[in-house]
PDB file of N, CA, C and O in Angstrom, chain B, residues numbered from 101:
ATOM      1  N   MET B 101       0.846  -1.200   0.000  1.00  0.00           N
ATOM      2  CA  MET B 101       0.000   0.000   0.000  1.00  0.00           C
ATOM      3  C   MET B 101       0.877   1.243   0.000  1.00  0.00           C
ATOM      4  O   MET B 101       0.684   2.154  -0.805  1.00  0.00           O
ATOM      5  N   ASN B 102       1.836   1.268   0.908  1.00  0.00           N
ATOM      6  CA  ASN B 102       2.712   2.434   1.005  1.00  0.00           C
ATOM      7  C   ASN B 102       3.551   2.587  -0.258  1.00  0.00           C
ATOM      8  O   ASN B 102       3.807   3.700  -0.716  1.00  0.00           O
ATOM      9  N   ARG B 103       3.978   1.448  -0.817  1.00  0.00           N
ATOM     10  CA  ARG B 103       4.790   1.478  -2.034  1.00  0.00           C
ATOM     11  C   ARG B 103       3.959   2.009  -3.205  1.00  0.00           C
ATOM     12  O   ARG B 103       4.452   2.778  -4.030  1.00  0.00           O
ATOM     13  N   THR B 104       2.695   1.589  -3.264  1.00  0.00           N
ATOM     14  CA  THR B 104       1.804   2.057  -4.329  1.00  0.00           C
ATOM     15  C   THR B 104       1.578   3.562  -4.205  1.00  0.00           C
ATOM     16  O   THR B 104       1.575   4.285  -5.202  1.00  0.00           O
ATOM     17  N   LEU B 105       1.391   4.019  -2.979  1.00  0.00           N
ATOM     18  CA  LEU B 105       1.165   5.443  -2.736  1.00  0.00           C
ATOM     19  C   LEU B 105       2.396   6.247  -3.143  1.00  0.00           C
ATOM     20  O   LEU B 105       2.278   7.336  -3.705  1.00  0.00           O
ATOM     21  N   ASN B 106       3.567   5.707  -2.858  1.00  0.00           N
ATOM     22  CA  ASN B 106       4.811   6.387  -3.201  1.00  0.00           C
ATOM     23  C   ASN B 106       4.956   6.478  -4.717  1.00  0.00           C
ATOM     24  O   ASN B 106       5.373   7.512  -5.238  1.00  0.00           O
ATOM     25  N   ALA B 107       4.618   5.406  -5.428  1.00  0.00           N
ATOM     26  CA  ALA B 107       4.710   5.398  -6.889  1.00  0.00           C
ATOM     27  C   ALA B 107       3.734   6.422  -7.474  1.00  0.00           C
ATOM     28  O   ALA B 107       4.065   7.137  -8.420  1.00  0.00           O
ATOM     29  N   PHE B 108       2.532   6.484  -6.902  1.00  0.00           N
ATOM     30  CA  PHE B 108       1.529   7.447  -7.366  1.00  0.00           C
ATOM     31  C   PHE B 108       2.011   8.874  -7.137  1.00  0.00           C
ATOM     32  O   PHE B 108       1.799   9.754  -7.970  1.00  0.00           O
ATOM     33  N   GLU B 109       2.661   9.089  -6.000  1.00  0.00           N
ATOM     34  CA  GLU B 109       3.174  10.416  -5.669  1.00  0.00           C
ATOM     35  C   GLU B 109       4.265  10.826  -6.659  1.00  0.00           C
ATOM     36  O   GLU B 109       4.311  11.972  -7.106  1.00  0.00           O
ATOM     37  N   THR B 110       5.143   9.877  -6.995  1.00  0.00           N
ATOM     38  CA  THR B 110       6.219  10.157  -7.951  1.00  0.00           C
ATOM     39  C   THR B 110       5.630  10.490  -9.319  1.00  0.00           C
ATOM     40  O   THR B 110       6.067  11.438  -9.973  1.00  0.00           O
ATOM     41  N   ALA B 111       4.636   9.710  -9.751  1.00  0.00           N
ATOM     42  CA  ALA B 111       3.999   9.950 -11.045  1.00  0.00           C
ATOM     43  C   ALA B 111       3.315  11.315 -11.051  1.00  0.00           C
ATOM     44  O   ALA B 111       3.372  12.040 -12.045  1.00  0.00           O
ATOM     45  N   PHE B 112       2.674  11.659  -9.946  1.00  0.00           N
ATOM     46  CA  PHE B 112       1.991  12.950  -9.851  1.00  0.00           C
ATOM     47  C   PHE B 112       2.992  14.100  -9.920  1.00  0.00           C
ATOM     48  O   PHE B 112       2.730  15.125 -10.549  1.00  0.00           O
ATOM     49  N   ASP B 113       4.147  13.921  -9.265  1.00  0.00           N
ATOM     50  CA  ASP B 113       5.187  14.956  -9.299  1.00  0.00           C
ATOM     51  C   ASP B 113       5.690  15.153 -10.727  1.00  0.00           C
ATOM     52  O   ASP B 113       5.896  16.285 -11.166  1.00  0.00           O
ATOM     53  N   ARG B 114       5.886  14.059 -11.445  1.00  0.00           N
ATOM     54  CA  ARG B 114       6.351  14.153 -12.838  1.00  0.00           C
ATOM     55  C   ARG B 114       5.305  14.848 -13.694  1.00  0.00           C
ATOM     56  O   ARG B 114       5.632  15.691 -14.530  1.00  0.00           O
ATOM     57  N   LEU B 115       4.037  14.486 -13.478  1.00  0.00           N
ATOM     58  CA  LEU B 115       2.950  15.085 -14.251  1.00  0.00           C
ATOM     59  C   LEU B 115       2.868  16.584 -13.985  1.00  0.00           C
ATOM     60  O   LEU B 115       2.709  17.373 -14.916  1.00  0.00           O
ATOM     61  N   ALA B 116       2.976  16.978 -12.724  1.00  0.00           N
ATOM     62  CA  ALA B 116       2.917  18.393 -12.360  1.00  0.00           C
ATOM     63  C   ALA B 116       4.094  19.148 -12.966  1.00  0.00           C
ATOM     64  O   ALA B 116       3.936  20.275 -13.435  1.00  0.00           O
ATOM     65  N   ALA B 117       5.275  18.529 -12.956  1.00  0.00           N
ATOM     66  CA  ALA B 117       6.467  19.175 -13.513  1.00  0.00           C
ATOM     67  C   ALA B 117       6.299  19.365 -15.018  1.00  0.00           C
ATOM     68  O   ALA B 117       6.633  20.423 -15.551  1.00  0.00           O
ATOM     69  N   GLY B 118       5.786  18.349 -15.703  1.00  0.00           N
ATOM     70  CA  GLY B 118       5.576  18.446 -17.148  1.00  0.00           C
ATOM     71  C   GLY B 118       4.522  19.498 -17.471  1.00  0.00           C
ATOM     72  O   GLY B 118       4.679  20.267 -18.420  1.00  0.00           O
ATOM     73  N   TYR B 119       3.444  19.536 -16.682  1.00  0.00           N
ATOM     74  CA  TYR B 119       2.376  20.508 -16.890  1.00  0.00           C
ATOM     75  C   TYR B 119       2.902  21.931 -16.704  1.00  0.00           C
ATOM     76  O   TYR B 119       2.562  22.833 -17.469  1.00  0.00           O
ATOM     77  N   PHE B 120       3.740  22.123 -15.671  1.00  0.00           N
ATOM     78  CA  PHE B 120       4.331  23.437 -15.405  1.00  0.00           C
ATOM     79  C   PHE B 120       5.243  23.841 -16.557  1.00  0.00           C
ATOM     80  O   PHE B 120       5.271  25.007 -16.948  1.00  0.00           O
ATOM     81  N   LEU B 121       5.992  22.876 -17.103  1.00  0.00           N
ATOM     82  CA  LEU B 121       6.908  23.156 -18.211  1.00  0.00           C
ATOM     83  C   LEU B 121       6.122  23.606 -19.441  1.00  0.00           C
ATOM     84  O   LEU B 121       6.522  24.545 -20.128  1.00  0.00           O
ATOM     85  N   VAL B 122       5.004  22.937 -19.715  1.00  0.00           N
ATOM     86  CA  VAL B 122       4.163  23.298 -20.863  1.00  0.00           C
ATOM     87  C   VAL B 122       3.609  24.711 -20.690  1.00  0.00           C
ATOM     88  O   VAL B 122       3.593  25.492 -21.641  1.00  0.00           O
ATOM     89  N   ILE B 123       3.154  25.041 -19.479  1.00  0.00           N
ATOM     90  CA  ILE B 123       2.622  26.379 -19.210  1.00  0.00           C
ATOM     91  C   ILE B 123       3.721  27.426 -19.379  1.00  0.00           C
ATOM     92  O   ILE B 123       3.493  28.481 -19.971  1.00  0.00           O
ATOM     93  N   ALA B 124       4.921  27.131 -18.856  1.00  0.00           N
ATOM     94  CA  ALA B 124       6.037  28.076 -18.964  1.00  0.00           C
ATOM     95  C   ALA B 124       6.381  28.314 -20.432  1.00  0.00           C
ATOM     96  O   ALA B 124       6.630  29.451 -20.832  1.00  0.00           O
ATOM     97  N   LEU B 125       6.397  27.249 -21.238  1.00  0.00           N
ATOM     98  CA  LEU B 125       6.700  27.398 -22.666  1.00  0.00           C
ATOM     99  C   LEU B 125       5.603  28.208 -23.359  1.00  0.00           C
ATOM    100  O   LEU B 125       5.893  29.038 -24.221  1.00  0.00           O
ATOM    101  N   GLY B 126       4.354  27.968 -22.987  1.00  0.00           N
ATOM    102  CA  GLY B 126       3.244  28.705 -23.582  1.00  0.00           C
ATOM    103  C   GLY B 126       3.318  30.188 -23.257  1.00  0.00           C
ATOM    104  O   GLY B 126       3.076  31.028 -24.123  1.00  0.00           O
ATOM    105  N   VAL B 127       3.651  30.514 -22.013  1.00  0.00           N
ATOM    106  CA  VAL B 127       3.780  31.915 -21.598  1.00  0.00           C
ATOM    107  C   VAL B 127       4.948  32.569 -22.330  1.00  0.00           C
ATOM    108  O   VAL B 127       4.835  33.704 -22.792  1.00  0.00           O
ATOM    109  N   ALA B 128       6.070  31.854 -22.435  1.00  0.00           N
ATOM    110  CA  ALA B 128       7.240  32.393 -23.131  1.00  0.00           C
ATOM    111  C   ALA B 128       6.901  32.643 -24.600  1.00  0.00           C
ATOM    112  O   ALA B 128       7.285  33.672 -25.156  1.00  0.00           O
ATOM    113  N   ALA B 129       6.187  31.715 -25.228  1.00  0.00           N
ATOM    114  CA  ALA B 129       5.802  31.873 -26.632  1.00  0.00           C
ATOM    115  C   ALA B 129       4.869  33.070 -26.798  1.00  0.00           C
ATOM    116  O   ALA B 129       4.978  33.807 -27.778  1.00  0.00           O
ATOM    117  N   ALA B 130       3.956  33.268 -25.854  1.00  0.00           N
ATOM    118  CA  ALA B 130       3.031  34.399 -25.914  1.00  0.00           C
ATOM    119  C   ALA B 130       3.793  35.715 -25.783  1.00  0.00           C
ATOM    120  O   ALA B 130       3.500  36.677 -26.492  1.00  0.00           O
ATOM    121  N   ILE B 131       4.764  35.757 -24.882  1.00  0.00           N
ATOM    122  CA  ILE B 131       5.561  36.971 -24.694  1.00  0.00           C
ATOM    123  C   ILE B 131       6.358  37.274 -25.962  1.00  0.00           C
ATOM    124  O   ILE B 131       6.415  38.421 -26.407  1.00  0.00           O
ATOM    125  N   VAL B 132       6.972  36.241 -26.540  1.00  0.00           N
ATOM    126  CA  VAL B 132       7.741  36.432 -27.777  1.00  0.00           C
ATOM    127  C   VAL B 132       6.816  36.910 -28.892  1.00  0.00           C
ATOM    128  O   VAL B 132       7.194  37.775 -29.682  1.00  0.00           O
ATOM    129  N   GLY B 133       5.609  36.354 -28.962  1.00  0.00           N
ATOM    130  CA  GLY B 133       4.645  36.753 -29.988  1.00  0.00           C
ATOM    131  C   GLY B 133       4.240  38.212 -29.832  1.00  0.00           C
ATOM    132  O   GLY B 133       4.063  38.913 -30.828  1.00  0.00           O
ATOM    133  N   VAL B 134       4.093  38.674 -28.603  1.00  0.00           N
ATOM    134  CA  VAL B 134       3.713  40.069 -28.359  1.00  0.00           C
ATOM    135  C   VAL B 134       4.872  40.999 -28.703  1.00  0.00           C
ATOM    136  O   VAL B 134       4.674  42.053 -29.308  1.00  0.00           O
ATOM    137  N   VAL B 135       6.084  40.601 -28.314  1.00  0.00           N
ATOM    138  CA  VAL B 135       7.262  41.440 -28.581  1.00  0.00           C
ATOM    139  C   VAL B 135       7.526  41.530 -30.078  1.00  0.00           C
ATOM    140  O   VAL B 135       7.832  42.603 -30.597  1.00  0.00           O
ATOM    141  N   LEU B 136       7.406  40.391 -30.774  1.00  0.00           N
ATOM    142  CA  LEU B 136       7.652  40.400 -32.214  1.00  0.00           C
ATOM    143  C   LEU B 136       6.377  40.784 -32.950  1.00  0.00           C
ATOM    144  O   LEU B 136       6.370  40.850 -34.179  1.00  0.00           O
TER     145      LEU B 136
END
């Protein structure tokens, strides 16, 4: 049970990190689009 919870937590952390990266890239692209 604890091992499963730990695996789920790791997967969630990876998902959150990837989601944050996508948002950061989207914001950067929007800023570049406005500047150019």
